């Protein structure tokens, strides 16, 4: 399975690294990791056996979770790049939260295969970024999604 | 915490009861249970400690999962009722899959509180039902969602 070398989630400060989807410090979580692939963003994840809808097919809520964290991670990557930084450069990245999530389920998603979420991210407001996401199992496009993420507001801070 | 007496998921045949979100036979899953509350549908769930975005607040992917299974469960309840049946009557219910899922995250969702997903379901095609969902933490409306669910196609069958 391909691996992301420099993921944005590797560099979130510890207090923002507990997300069930993408927090490196959440022992029970999915540990999604999102990086650049040229000007696209990419997250690779192989669902566990229990992440099924029916035996053999991946649960839609897991795909929604993948799209969600891929979207917030992509927004963080994009604003970080706009600010002149890349993951791995040692600069603390911005942290986003999800404003809205949309997923269209196009085909049943087989289990036992690494999934790739590929994102195209664009700024729609200085604090708001939209990521269009395609989720592939092998060469098959199984789902399409869209995430609007906003810079984490003060109401969310700890 | 309130409890659903007759949930549609209690009556899915065993082979369709493995969903990570709502399958009663998935030991690692969430075990969402969806029933009628008058002409609305309801799912009640208290997220686990690990289901956080940051400490104190629920992970958006978990809310998406709750909305997803609430939507397919609501569609199954509604078509079952249209066919003259209620959960608990001993008739096998129809089984739906998600065509599309949308969630708007309105407010940070506090942990340590049971969440209620309340659904309004309508037929938009003989095999396609739409559920509008509101997710409350106590009296606070934290998220709104919409699920389009379709009767499980043959391509999904095992």
PDB file of C-alpha atoms in Angstrom:
ATOM      1  CA  UNK A   1       0.000   0.000   0.000  1.00  0.00           C
ATOM      2  CA  UNK A   2       1.274   3.490  -0.848  1.00  0.00           C
ATOM      3  CA  UNK A   3       2.009   5.706   2.100  1.00  0.00           C
ATOM      4  CA  UNK A   4       1.835   9.459   2.610  1.00  0.00           C
ATOM      5  CA  UNK A   5       5.304  10.706   3.561  1.00  0.00           C
ATOM      6  CA  UNK A   6       4.434  14.101   4.993  1.00  0.00           C
ATOM      7  CA  UNK A   7       0.882  14.246   6.327  1.00  0.00           C
ATOM      8  CA  UNK A   8      -0.631  17.431   7.672  1.00  0.00           C
ATOM      9  CA  UNK A   9      -2.024  15.512  10.652  1.00  0.00           C
ATOM     10  CA  UNK A  10       1.511  14.609  11.754  1.00  0.00           C
ATOM     11  CA  UNK A  11       2.058  18.274  12.559  1.00  0.00           C
ATOM     12  CA  UNK A  12      -1.092  19.326  14.370  1.00  0.00           C
ATOM     13  CA  UNK A  13      -0.299  20.391  17.920  1.00  0.00           C
ATOM     14  CA  UNK A  14      -0.963  17.613  20.427  1.00  0.00           C
ATOM     15  CA  UNK A  15      -4.192  19.201  21.692  1.00  0.00           C
ATOM     16  CA  UNK A  16      -5.658  18.964  18.176  1.00  0.00           C
ATOM     17  CA  UNK A  17      -4.395  15.446  17.497  1.00  0.00           C
ATOM     18  CA  UNK A  18      -7.192  13.484  19.196  1.00  0.00           C
ATOM     19  CA  UNK A  19      -9.715  13.345  16.339  1.00  0.00           C
ATOM     20  CA  UNK A  20     -11.335   9.909  15.976  1.00  0.00           C
ATOM     21  CA  UNK A  21     -10.847  10.153  12.232  1.00  0.00           C
ATOM     22  CA  UNK A  22      -7.397  11.637  11.829  1.00  0.00           C
ATOM     23  CA  UNK A  23      -5.817  12.207  15.235  1.00  0.00           C
ATOM     24  CA  UNK A  24      -2.469  10.491  15.664  1.00  0.00           C
ATOM     25  CA  UNK A  25      -3.050  10.392  19.455  1.00  0.00           C
ATOM     26  CA  UNK A  26      -6.503   8.739  19.359  1.00  0.00           C
ATOM     27  CA  UNK A  27      -5.668   5.096  19.970  1.00  0.00           C
ATOM     28  CA  UNK A  28      -9.110   3.874  18.896  1.00  0.00           C
ATOM     29  CA  UNK A  29      -9.314   6.069  15.811  1.00  0.00           C
ATOM     30  CA  UNK A  30      -8.756   5.636  12.091  1.00  0.00           C
ATOM     31  CA  UNK A  31      -5.482   7.608  11.817  1.00  0.00           C
ATOM     32  CA  UNK A  32      -6.295   9.050   8.392  1.00  0.00           C
ATOM     33  CA  UNK A  33      -3.248  10.860   6.997  1.00  0.00           C
ATOM     34  CA  UNK A  34      -3.516  13.460   4.243  1.00  0.00           C
ATOM     35  CA  UNK A  35      -0.748  14.862   2.084  1.00  0.00           C
ATOM     36  CA  UNK A  36      -0.056  16.537  -1.243  1.00  0.00           C
ATOM     37  CA  UNK A  37       0.250  14.624  -4.504  1.00  0.00           C
ATOM     38  CA  UNK A  38       1.234  17.458  -6.821  1.00  0.00           C
ATOM     39  CA  UNK A  39      -1.655  19.906  -6.620  1.00  0.00           C
ATOM     40  CA  UNK A  40      -4.115  17.239  -5.485  1.00  0.00           C
ATOM     41  CA  UNK A  41      -4.494  15.964  -1.940  1.00  0.00           C
ATOM     42  CA  UNK A  42      -4.535  12.294  -1.064  1.00  0.00           C
ATOM     43  CA  UNK A  43      -5.537  10.086   1.855  1.00  0.00           C
ATOM     44  CA  UNK A  44      -5.048   6.323   1.693  1.00  0.00           C
ATOM     45  CA  UNK A  45      -6.875   3.990   4.044  1.00  0.00           C
ATOM     46  CA  UNK A  46      -7.800   0.330   4.113  1.00  0.00           C
ATOM     47  CA  UNK A  47     -11.010  -0.186   6.097  1.00  0.00           C
ATOM     48  CA  UNK A  48     -10.961  -2.832   8.794  1.00  0.00           C
ATOM     49  CA  UNK A  49     -13.045  -5.983   8.553  1.00  0.00           C
ATOM     50  CA  UNK A  50     -15.673  -4.568  10.913  1.00  0.00           C
ATOM     51  CA  UNK A  51     -16.189  -1.451   8.746  1.00  0.00           C
ATOM     52  CA  UNK A  52     -18.764  -3.149   6.584  1.00  0.00           C
ATOM     53  CA  UNK A  53     -22.288  -2.298   5.417  1.00  0.00           C
ATOM     54  CA  UNK A  54     -22.947  -5.912   4.581  1.00  0.00           C
ATOM     55  CA  UNK A  55     -20.189  -8.534   4.386  1.00  0.00           C
ATOM     56  CA  UNK A  56     -17.837  -7.662   1.533  1.00  0.00           C
ATOM     57  CA  UNK A  57     -18.790  -3.987   1.201  1.00  0.00           C
ATOM     58  CA  UNK A  58     -17.551  -0.934   3.062  1.00  0.00           C
ATOM     59  CA  UNK A  59     -19.852   0.981   5.409  1.00  0.00           C
ATOM     60  CA  UNK A  60     -20.991   4.342   4.042  1.00  0.00           C
ATOM     61  CA  UNK A  61     -20.381   6.066   7.364  1.00  0.00           C
ATOM     62  CA  UNK A  62     -16.715   5.055   7.174  1.00  0.00           C
ATOM     63  CA  UNK A  63     -16.518   6.556   3.688  1.00  0.00           C
ATOM     64  CA  UNK A  64     -18.179   9.718   5.020  1.00  0.00           C
ATOM     65  CA  UNK A  65     -15.588   9.840   7.811  1.00  0.00           C
ATOM     66  CA  UNK A  66     -12.780   9.434   5.277  1.00  0.00           C
ATOM     67  CA  UNK A  67     -14.207  12.241   3.116  1.00  0.00           C
ATOM     68  CA  UNK A  68     -14.714  14.441   6.192  1.00  0.00           C
ATOM     69  CA  UNK A  69     -11.152  14.237   7.492  1.00  0.00           C
ATOM     70  CA  UNK A  70      -9.731  14.311   3.981  1.00  0.00           C
ATOM     71  CA  UNK A  71     -11.589  17.599   3.520  1.00  0.00           C
ATOM     72  CA  UNK A  72     -10.384  19.273   6.703  1.00  0.00           C
ATOM     73  CA  UNK A  73      -6.857  17.976   6.098  1.00  0.00           C
ATOM     74  CA  UNK A  74      -6.902  19.233   2.503  1.00  0.00           C
ATOM     75  CA  UNK A  75      -8.053  22.673   3.636  1.00  0.00           C
ATOM     76  CA  UNK A  76      -5.244  22.770   6.196  1.00  0.00           C
ATOM     77  CA  UNK A  77      -2.705  21.718   3.554  1.00  0.00           C
ATOM     78  CA  UNK A  78      -3.934  24.404   1.162  1.00  0.00           C
ATOM     79  CA  UNK A  79      -3.932  27.288   3.625  1.00  0.00           C
ATOM     80  CA  UNK A  80      -0.557  26.120   4.949  1.00  0.00           C
ATOM     81  CA  UNK A  81       0.817  26.213   1.378  1.00  0.00           C
ATOM     82  CA  UNK A  82      -0.747  29.627   0.799  1.00  0.00           C
ATOM     83  CA  UNK A  83       1.125  30.754   3.930  1.00  0.00           C
ATOM     84  CA  UNK A  84       4.360  29.486   2.392  1.00  0.00           C
ATOM     85  CA  UNK A  85       4.674  26.182   4.235  1.00  0.00           C
ATOM     86  CA  UNK A  86       4.629  22.489   3.439  1.00  0.00           C
ATOM     87  CA  UNK A  87       4.086  19.626   5.880  1.00  0.00           C
ATOM     88  CA  UNK A  88       7.492  18.570   7.155  1.00  0.00           C
ATOM     89  CA  UNK A  89       8.785  22.147   7.278  1.00  0.00           C
ATOM     90  CA  UNK A  90       8.280  22.367  11.031  1.00  0.00           C
ATOM     91  CA  UNK A  91       5.658  25.124  10.998  1.00  0.00           C
ATOM     92  CA  UNK A  92       2.425  24.555  12.915  1.00  0.00           C
ATOM     93  CA  UNK A  93      -0.398  24.229  10.365  1.00  0.00           C
ATOM     94  CA  UNK A  94      -3.853  25.796  10.607  1.00  0.00           C
ATOM     95  CA  UNK A  95      -6.646  23.584  11.941  1.00  0.00           C
ATOM     96  CA  UNK A  96     -10.053  23.378  10.279  1.00  0.00           C
ATOM     97  CA  UNK A  97     -13.477  22.075  11.232  1.00  0.00           C
ATOM     98  CA  UNK A  98     -16.183  20.819   8.909  1.00  0.00           C
ATOM     99  CA  UNK A  99     -19.025  23.171   8.041  1.00  0.00           C
ATOM    100  CA  UNK A 100     -20.738  20.787   5.627  1.00  0.00           C
ATOM    101  CA  UNK A 101     -20.197  17.337   4.206  1.00  0.00           C
ATOM    102  CA  UNK A 102     -21.789  15.769   1.153  1.00  0.00           C
ATOM    103  CA  UNK A 103     -21.234  12.255  -0.183  1.00  0.00           C
ATOM    104  CA  UNK A 104     -22.753  10.613  -3.261  1.00  0.00           C
ATOM    105  CA  UNK A 105     -22.373   6.842  -3.146  1.00  0.00           C
ATOM    106  CA  UNK A 106     -21.853   5.748  -6.731  1.00  0.00           C
ATOM    107  CA  UNK A 107     -21.008   2.064  -6.446  1.00  0.00           C
ATOM    108  CA  UNK A 108     -20.744  -0.540  -3.698  1.00  0.00           C
ATOM    109  CA  UNK A 109     -17.225  -0.207  -2.239  1.00  0.00           C
ATOM    110  CA  UNK A 110     -15.447  -3.557  -1.920  1.00  0.00           C
ATOM    111  CA  UNK A 111     -13.628  -4.494   1.267  1.00  0.00           C
ATOM    112  CA  UNK A 112     -10.089  -5.819   1.326  1.00  0.00           C
ATOM    113  CA  UNK A 113      -8.727  -2.991  -0.834  1.00  0.00           C
ATOM    114  CA  UNK A 114      -6.932   0.214   0.090  1.00  0.00           C
ATOM    115  CA  UNK A 115      -9.118   3.232  -0.641  1.00  0.00           C
ATOM    116  CA  UNK A 116      -7.721   6.462  -2.039  1.00  0.00           C
ATOM    117  CA  UNK A 117      -9.433   9.775  -1.435  1.00  0.00           C
ATOM    118  CA  UNK A 118      -8.218  12.326  -3.973  1.00  0.00           C
ATOM    119  CA  UNK A 119      -9.022  15.962  -3.343  1.00  0.00           C
ATOM    120  CA  UNK A 120      -9.157  19.203  -5.305  1.00  0.00           C
ATOM    121  CA  UNK A 121      -9.176  22.128  -2.924  1.00  0.00           C
ATOM    122  CA  UNK A 122     -10.105  25.744  -3.530  1.00  0.00           C
ATOM    123  CA  UNK A 123     -10.389  28.849  -1.399  1.00  0.00           C
ATOM    124  CA  UNK A 124     -13.941  30.192  -1.312  1.00  0.00           C
ATOM    125  CA  UNK A 125     -13.353  32.730   1.495  1.00  0.00           C
ATOM    126  CA  UNK A 126     -10.223  33.646   3.492  1.00  0.00           C
ATOM    127  CA  UNK A 127     -11.329  31.292   6.276  1.00  0.00           C
ATOM    128  CA  UNK A 128     -13.320  28.773   4.215  1.00  0.00           C
ATOM    129  CA  UNK A 129     -12.067  26.161   1.759  1.00  0.00           C
ATOM    130  CA  UNK A 130     -13.944  23.640  -0.339  1.00  0.00           C
ATOM    131  CA  UNK A 131     -12.552  20.237  -1.233  1.00  0.00           C
ATOM    132  CA  UNK A 132     -14.047  18.072  -3.965  1.00  0.00           C
ATOM    133  CA  UNK A 133     -13.235  14.453  -3.221  1.00  0.00           C
ATOM    134  CA  UNK A 134     -13.213  11.264  -5.260  1.00  0.00           C
ATOM    135  CA  UNK A 135     -12.873   7.949  -3.446  1.00  0.00           C
ATOM    136  CA  UNK A 136     -11.394   5.072  -5.423  1.00  0.00           C
ATOM    137  CA  UNK A 137     -11.125   1.373  -4.629  1.00  0.00           C
ATOM    138  CA  UNK A 138      -8.422   0.331  -7.091  1.00  0.00           C
ATOM    139  CA  UNK A 139      -9.457   2.013 -10.352  1.00  0.00           C
ATOM    140  CA  UNK A 140     -13.138   2.141  -9.470  1.00  0.00           C
ATOM    141  CA  UNK A 141     -14.652   5.468  -8.484  1.00  0.00           C
ATOM    142  CA  UNK A 142     -16.959   4.449  -5.641  1.00  0.00           C
ATOM    143  CA  UNK A 143     -17.972   7.767  -4.098  1.00  0.00           C
ATOM    144  CA  UNK A 144     -17.759  11.488  -4.710  1.00  0.00           C
ATOM    145  CA  UNK A 145     -17.859  14.042  -1.946  1.00  0.00           C
ATOM    146  CA  UNK A 146     -17.593  17.698  -1.102  1.00  0.00           C
ATOM    147  CA  UNK A 147     -16.431  19.230   2.155  1.00  0.00           C
ATOM    148  CA  UNK A 148     -16.598  22.868   3.163  1.00  0.00           C
ATOM    149  CA  UNK A 149     -14.153  23.436   6.012  1.00  0.00           C
ATOM    150  CA  UNK A 150     -13.635  26.585   8.050  1.00  0.00           C
ATOM    151  CA  UNK A 151     -10.750  27.699  10.211  1.00  0.00           C
ATOM    152  CA  UNK A 152     -11.480  26.394  13.701  1.00  0.00           C
ATOM    153  CA  UNK A 153     -13.562  29.002  15.503  1.00  0.00           C
ATOM    154  CA  UNK A 154     -12.889  30.105  19.069  1.00  0.00           C
ATOM    155  CA  UNK A 155     -16.037  28.291  20.278  1.00  0.00           C
ATOM    156  CA  UNK A 156     -14.283  25.024  19.509  1.00  0.00           C
ATOM    157  CA  UNK A 157     -11.063  25.800  21.298  1.00  0.00           C
ATOM    158  CA  UNK A 158     -10.034  24.198  24.528  1.00  0.00           C
TER     159      UNK A 158
ATOM    160  CA  UNK B   1     -31.472   7.722  28.450  1.00  0.00           C
ATOM    161  CA  UNK B   2     -34.625   7.054  26.441  1.00  0.00           C
ATOM    162  CA  UNK B   3     -34.684   3.827  24.516  1.00  0.00           C
ATOM    163  CA  UNK B   4     -36.331   2.783  21.265  1.00  0.00           C
ATOM    164  CA  UNK B   5     -38.697  -0.120  21.993  1.00  0.00           C
ATOM    165  CA  UNK B   6     -39.192  -1.474  18.476  1.00  0.00           C
ATOM    166  CA  UNK B   7     -36.285  -0.664  16.181  1.00  0.00           C
ATOM    167  CA  UNK B   8     -36.305  -1.544  12.509  1.00  0.00           C
ATOM    168  CA  UNK B   9     -32.743  -2.868  12.813  1.00  0.00           C
ATOM    169  CA  UNK B  10     -33.909  -5.515  15.295  1.00  0.00           C
ATOM    170  CA  UNK B  11     -35.794  -7.180  12.443  1.00  0.00           C
ATOM    171  CA  UNK B  12     -33.354  -7.138   9.553  1.00  0.00           C
ATOM    172  CA  UNK B  13     -32.500 -10.680   8.493  1.00  0.00           C
ATOM    173  CA  UNK B  14     -29.199 -11.848   9.976  1.00  0.00           C
ATOM    174  CA  UNK B  15     -27.311 -11.430   6.683  1.00  0.00           C
ATOM    175  CA  UNK B  16     -28.187  -7.711   6.678  1.00  0.00           C
ATOM    176  CA  UNK B  17     -27.440  -7.172  10.378  1.00  0.00           C
ATOM    177  CA  UNK B  18     -23.668  -6.675  10.154  1.00  0.00           C
ATOM    178  CA  UNK B  19     -23.542  -2.938   9.394  1.00  0.00           C
ATOM    179  CA  UNK B  20     -20.843  -1.128  11.365  1.00  0.00           C
ATOM    180  CA  UNK B  21     -23.343   1.640  12.093  1.00  0.00           C
ATOM    181  CA  UNK B  22     -26.575  -0.185  12.839  1.00  0.00           C
ATOM    182  CA  UNK B  23     -26.026  -3.937  12.640  1.00  0.00           C
ATOM    183  CA  UNK B  24     -26.986  -5.777  15.799  1.00  0.00           C
ATOM    184  CA  UNK B  25     -24.502  -8.547  14.916  1.00  0.00           C
ATOM    185  CA  UNK B  26     -21.448  -6.280  14.399  1.00  0.00           C
ATOM    186  CA  UNK B  27     -19.683  -6.543  17.739  1.00  0.00           C
ATOM    187  CA  UNK B  28     -17.389  -3.574  17.037  1.00  0.00           C
ATOM    188  CA  UNK B  29     -20.152  -1.337  15.649  1.00  0.00           C
ATOM    189  CA  UNK B  30     -22.308   1.475  16.975  1.00  0.00           C
ATOM    190  CA  UNK B  31     -25.609  -0.449  17.182  1.00  0.00           C
ATOM    191  CA  UNK B  32     -27.754   2.521  16.145  1.00  0.00           C
ATOM    192  CA  UNK B  33     -31.453   1.667  16.595  1.00  0.00           C
ATOM    193  CA  UNK B  34     -34.193   3.571  14.780  1.00  0.00           C
ATOM    194  CA  UNK B  35     -37.906   3.562  15.529  1.00  0.00           C
ATOM    195  CA  UNK B  36     -41.066   5.600  15.112  1.00  0.00           C
ATOM    196  CA  UNK B  37     -42.021   8.469  17.413  1.00  0.00           C
ATOM    197  CA  UNK B  38     -45.449   9.283  16.026  1.00  0.00           C
ATOM    198  CA  UNK B  39     -44.838  10.236  12.405  1.00  0.00           C
ATOM    199  CA  UNK B  40     -41.195  11.150  13.059  1.00  0.00           C
ATOM    200  CA  UNK B  41     -38.325   8.690  13.276  1.00  0.00           C
ATOM    201  CA  UNK B  42     -35.823   8.698  16.101  1.00  0.00           C
ATOM    202  CA  UNK B  43     -32.390   7.265  16.852  1.00  0.00           C
ATOM    203  CA  UNK B  44     -30.743   7.846  20.227  1.00  0.00           C
ATOM    204  CA  UNK B  45     -27.025   7.364  20.727  1.00  0.00           C
ATOM    205  CA  UNK B  46     -24.421   8.493  23.218  1.00  0.00           C
ATOM    206  CA  UNK B  47     -21.008   8.719  21.533  1.00  0.00           C
ATOM    207  CA  UNK B  48     -18.125   6.989  23.253  1.00  0.00           C
ATOM    208  CA  UNK B  49     -15.216   8.922  24.731  1.00  0.00           C
ATOM    209  CA  UNK B  50     -13.014   8.148  21.725  1.00  0.00           C
ATOM    210  CA  UNK B  51     -15.566   9.593  19.268  1.00  0.00           C
ATOM    211  CA  UNK B  52     -14.178  13.094  19.615  1.00  0.00           C
ATOM    212  CA  UNK B  53     -13.036  15.790  17.184  1.00  0.00           C
ATOM    213  CA  UNK B  54     -11.106  17.511  19.921  1.00  0.00           C
ATOM    214  CA  UNK B  55     -11.568  16.671  23.611  1.00  0.00           C
ATOM    215  CA  UNK B  56     -15.094  17.578  24.699  1.00  0.00           C
ATOM    216  CA  UNK B  57     -16.661  17.661  21.225  1.00  0.00           C
ATOM    217  CA  UNK B  58     -18.094  14.883  19.079  1.00  0.00           C
ATOM    218  CA  UNK B  59     -16.374  13.845  15.834  1.00  0.00           C
ATOM    219  CA  UNK B  60     -18.232  14.948  12.705  1.00  0.00           C
ATOM    220  CA  UNK B  61     -17.744  11.562  11.056  1.00  0.00           C
ATOM    221  CA  UNK B  62     -19.613   9.916  13.915  1.00  0.00           C
ATOM    222  CA  UNK B  63     -22.474  12.387  13.407  1.00  0.00           C
ATOM    223  CA  UNK B  64     -22.407  11.591   9.677  1.00  0.00           C
ATOM    224  CA  UNK B  65     -22.600   7.883  10.513  1.00  0.00           C
ATOM    225  CA  UNK B  66     -25.542   8.504  12.825  1.00  0.00           C
ATOM    226  CA  UNK B  67     -27.337  10.519  10.115  1.00  0.00           C
ATOM    227  CA  UNK B  68     -26.528   7.866   7.502  1.00  0.00           C
ATOM    228  CA  UNK B  69     -27.974   4.895   9.395  1.00  0.00           C
ATOM    229  CA  UNK B  70     -30.841   6.994  10.716  1.00  0.00           C
ATOM    230  CA  UNK B  71     -31.692   7.760   7.093  1.00  0.00           C
ATOM    231  CA  UNK B  72     -31.627   4.189   5.838  1.00  0.00           C
ATOM    232  CA  UNK B  73     -33.498   3.016   8.943  1.00  0.00           C
ATOM    233  CA  UNK B  74     -36.122   5.736   8.496  1.00  0.00           C
ATOM    234  CA  UNK B  75     -36.635   4.779   4.860  1.00  0.00           C
ATOM    235  CA  UNK B  76     -37.079   1.145   5.865  1.00  0.00           C
ATOM    236  CA  UNK B  77     -39.572   2.127   8.582  1.00  0.00           C
ATOM    237  CA  UNK B  78     -41.545   4.258   6.128  1.00  0.00           C
ATOM    238  CA  UNK B  79     -41.773   1.680   3.344  1.00  0.00           C
ATOM    239  CA  UNK B  80     -42.563  -1.011   5.929  1.00  0.00           C
ATOM    240  CA  UNK B  81     -45.433   1.156   7.208  1.00  0.00           C
ATOM    241  CA  UNK B  82     -46.619   1.824   3.655  1.00  0.00           C
ATOM    242  CA  UNK B  83     -46.707  -1.959   3.215  1.00  0.00           C
ATOM    243  CA  UNK B  84     -48.923  -2.230   6.302  1.00  0.00           C
ATOM    244  CA  UNK B  85     -46.326  -3.266   8.845  1.00  0.00           C
ATOM    245  CA  UNK B  86     -44.720  -1.889  11.981  1.00  0.00           C
ATOM    246  CA  UNK B  87     -41.486  -3.062  13.606  1.00  0.00           C
ATOM    247  CA  UNK B  88     -42.380  -5.737  16.119  1.00  0.00           C
ATOM    248  CA  UNK B  89     -45.078  -7.225  13.870  1.00  0.00           C
ATOM    249  CA  UNK B  90     -42.814 -10.062  12.757  1.00  0.00           C
ATOM    250  CA  UNK B  91     -42.667  -9.142   9.069  1.00  0.00           C
ATOM    251  CA  UNK B  92     -39.248  -8.840   7.437  1.00  0.00           C
ATOM    252  CA  UNK B  93     -38.664  -5.167   6.597  1.00  0.00           C
ATOM    253  CA  UNK B  94     -37.198  -3.795   3.377  1.00  0.00           C
ATOM    254  CA  UNK B  95     -33.472  -2.940   3.427  1.00  0.00           C
ATOM    255  CA  UNK B  96     -32.101   0.300   2.021  1.00  0.00           C
ATOM    256  CA  UNK B  97     -28.689   1.621   1.060  1.00  0.00           C
ATOM    257  CA  UNK B  98     -27.565   5.230   1.012  1.00  0.00           C
ATOM    258  CA  UNK B  99     -27.490   7.046  -2.329  1.00  0.00           C
ATOM    259  CA  UNK B 100     -26.442  10.390  -0.896  1.00  0.00           C
ATOM    260  CA  UNK B 101     -25.693  11.915   2.478  1.00  0.00           C
ATOM    261  CA  UNK B 102     -25.494  15.575   3.413  1.00  0.00           C
ATOM    262  CA  UNK B 103     -24.678  17.034   6.828  1.00  0.00           C
ATOM    263  CA  UNK B 104     -24.497  20.685   7.877  1.00  0.00           C
ATOM    264  CA  UNK B 105     -22.636  21.099  11.145  1.00  0.00           C
ATOM    265  CA  UNK B 106     -24.342  23.968  12.947  1.00  0.00           C
ATOM    266  CA  UNK B 107     -22.722  23.979  16.383  1.00  0.00           C
ATOM    267  CA  UNK B 108     -19.968  22.075  18.172  1.00  0.00           C
ATOM    268  CA  UNK B 109     -21.595  18.920  19.586  1.00  0.00           C
ATOM    269  CA  UNK B 110     -20.746  18.326  23.253  1.00  0.00           C
ATOM    270  CA  UNK B 111     -19.630  14.916  24.440  1.00  0.00           C
ATOM    271  CA  UNK B 112     -21.144  13.175  27.470  1.00  0.00           C
ATOM    272  CA  UNK B 113     -24.720  13.684  26.274  1.00  0.00           C
ATOM    273  CA  UNK B 114     -27.096  11.343  24.470  1.00  0.00           C
ATOM    274  CA  UNK B 115     -27.751  12.554  20.936  1.00  0.00           C
ATOM    275  CA  UNK B 116     -31.161  12.333  19.298  1.00  0.00           C
ATOM    276  CA  UNK B 117     -31.533  12.140  15.550  1.00  0.00           C
ATOM    277  CA  UNK B 118     -35.085  13.074  14.563  1.00  0.00           C
ATOM    278  CA  UNK B 119     -36.202  12.301  11.036  1.00  0.00           C
ATOM    279  CA  UNK B 120     -38.950  13.355   8.647  1.00  0.00           C
ATOM    280  CA  UNK B 121     -39.203  10.867   5.834  1.00  0.00           C
ATOM    281  CA  UNK B 122     -40.923  11.181   2.462  1.00  0.00           C
ATOM    282  CA  UNK B 123     -41.266   8.999  -0.610  1.00  0.00           C
ATOM    283  CA  UNK B 124     -39.689  10.602  -3.659  1.00  0.00           C
ATOM    284  CA  UNK B 125     -39.894   7.521  -5.912  1.00  0.00           C
ATOM    285  CA  UNK B 126     -41.292   4.003  -5.285  1.00  0.00           C
ATOM    286  CA  UNK B 127     -37.793   2.773  -4.442  1.00  0.00           C
ATOM    287  CA  UNK B 128     -36.281   6.010  -3.124  1.00  0.00           C
ATOM    288  CA  UNK B 129     -37.000   7.829   0.137  1.00  0.00           C
ATOM    289  CA  UNK B 130     -35.597  11.049   1.535  1.00  0.00           C
ATOM    290  CA  UNK B 131     -35.121  11.675   5.231  1.00  0.00           C
ATOM    291  CA  UNK B 132     -34.490  15.131   6.657  1.00  0.00           C
ATOM    292  CA  UNK B 133     -32.634  14.756   9.939  1.00  0.00           C
ATOM    293  CA  UNK B 134     -32.034  17.032  12.902  1.00  0.00           C
ATOM    294  CA  UNK B 135     -29.460  15.984  15.493  1.00  0.00           C
ATOM    295  CA  UNK B 136     -29.925  17.348  18.999  1.00  0.00           C
ATOM    296  CA  UNK B 137     -27.663  17.263  22.041  1.00  0.00           C
ATOM    297  CA  UNK B 138     -30.153  17.992  24.797  1.00  0.00           C
ATOM    298  CA  UNK B 139     -32.193  20.906  23.431  1.00  0.00           C
ATOM    299  CA  UNK B 140     -29.434  22.170  21.154  1.00  0.00           C
ATOM    300  CA  UNK B 141     -29.733  21.555  17.429  1.00  0.00           C
ATOM    301  CA  UNK B 142     -26.148  20.676  16.499  1.00  0.00           C
ATOM    302  CA  UNK B 143     -26.459  19.321  12.965  1.00  0.00           C
ATOM    303  CA  UNK B 144     -28.954  18.995  10.136  1.00  0.00           C
ATOM    304  CA  UNK B 145     -28.757  16.310   7.527  1.00  0.00           C
ATOM    305  CA  UNK B 146     -30.448  14.784   4.522  1.00  0.00           C
ATOM    306  CA  UNK B 147     -30.241  11.202   3.348  1.00  0.00           C
ATOM    307  CA  UNK B 148     -31.556   9.770   0.092  1.00  0.00           C
ATOM    308  CA  UNK B 149     -31.873   6.015   0.485  1.00  0.00           C
ATOM    309  CA  UNK B 150     -32.776   3.460  -2.168  1.00  0.00           C
ATOM    310  CA  UNK B 151     -34.037  -0.089  -1.886  1.00  0.00           C
ATOM    311  CA  UNK B 152     -30.952  -2.290  -1.822  1.00  0.00           C
ATOM    312  CA  UNK B 153     -30.047  -3.143  -5.423  1.00  0.00           C
ATOM    313  CA  UNK B 154     -29.118  -6.644  -6.572  1.00  0.00           C
ATOM    314  CA  UNK B 155     -25.482  -5.562  -7.018  1.00  0.00           C
ATOM    315  CA  UNK B 156     -25.248  -5.265  -3.247  1.00  0.00           C
ATOM    316  CA  UNK B 157     -26.720  -8.644  -2.457  1.00  0.00           C
ATOM    317  CA  UNK B 158     -24.711 -11.542  -1.144  1.00  0.00           C
TER     318      UNK B 158
END
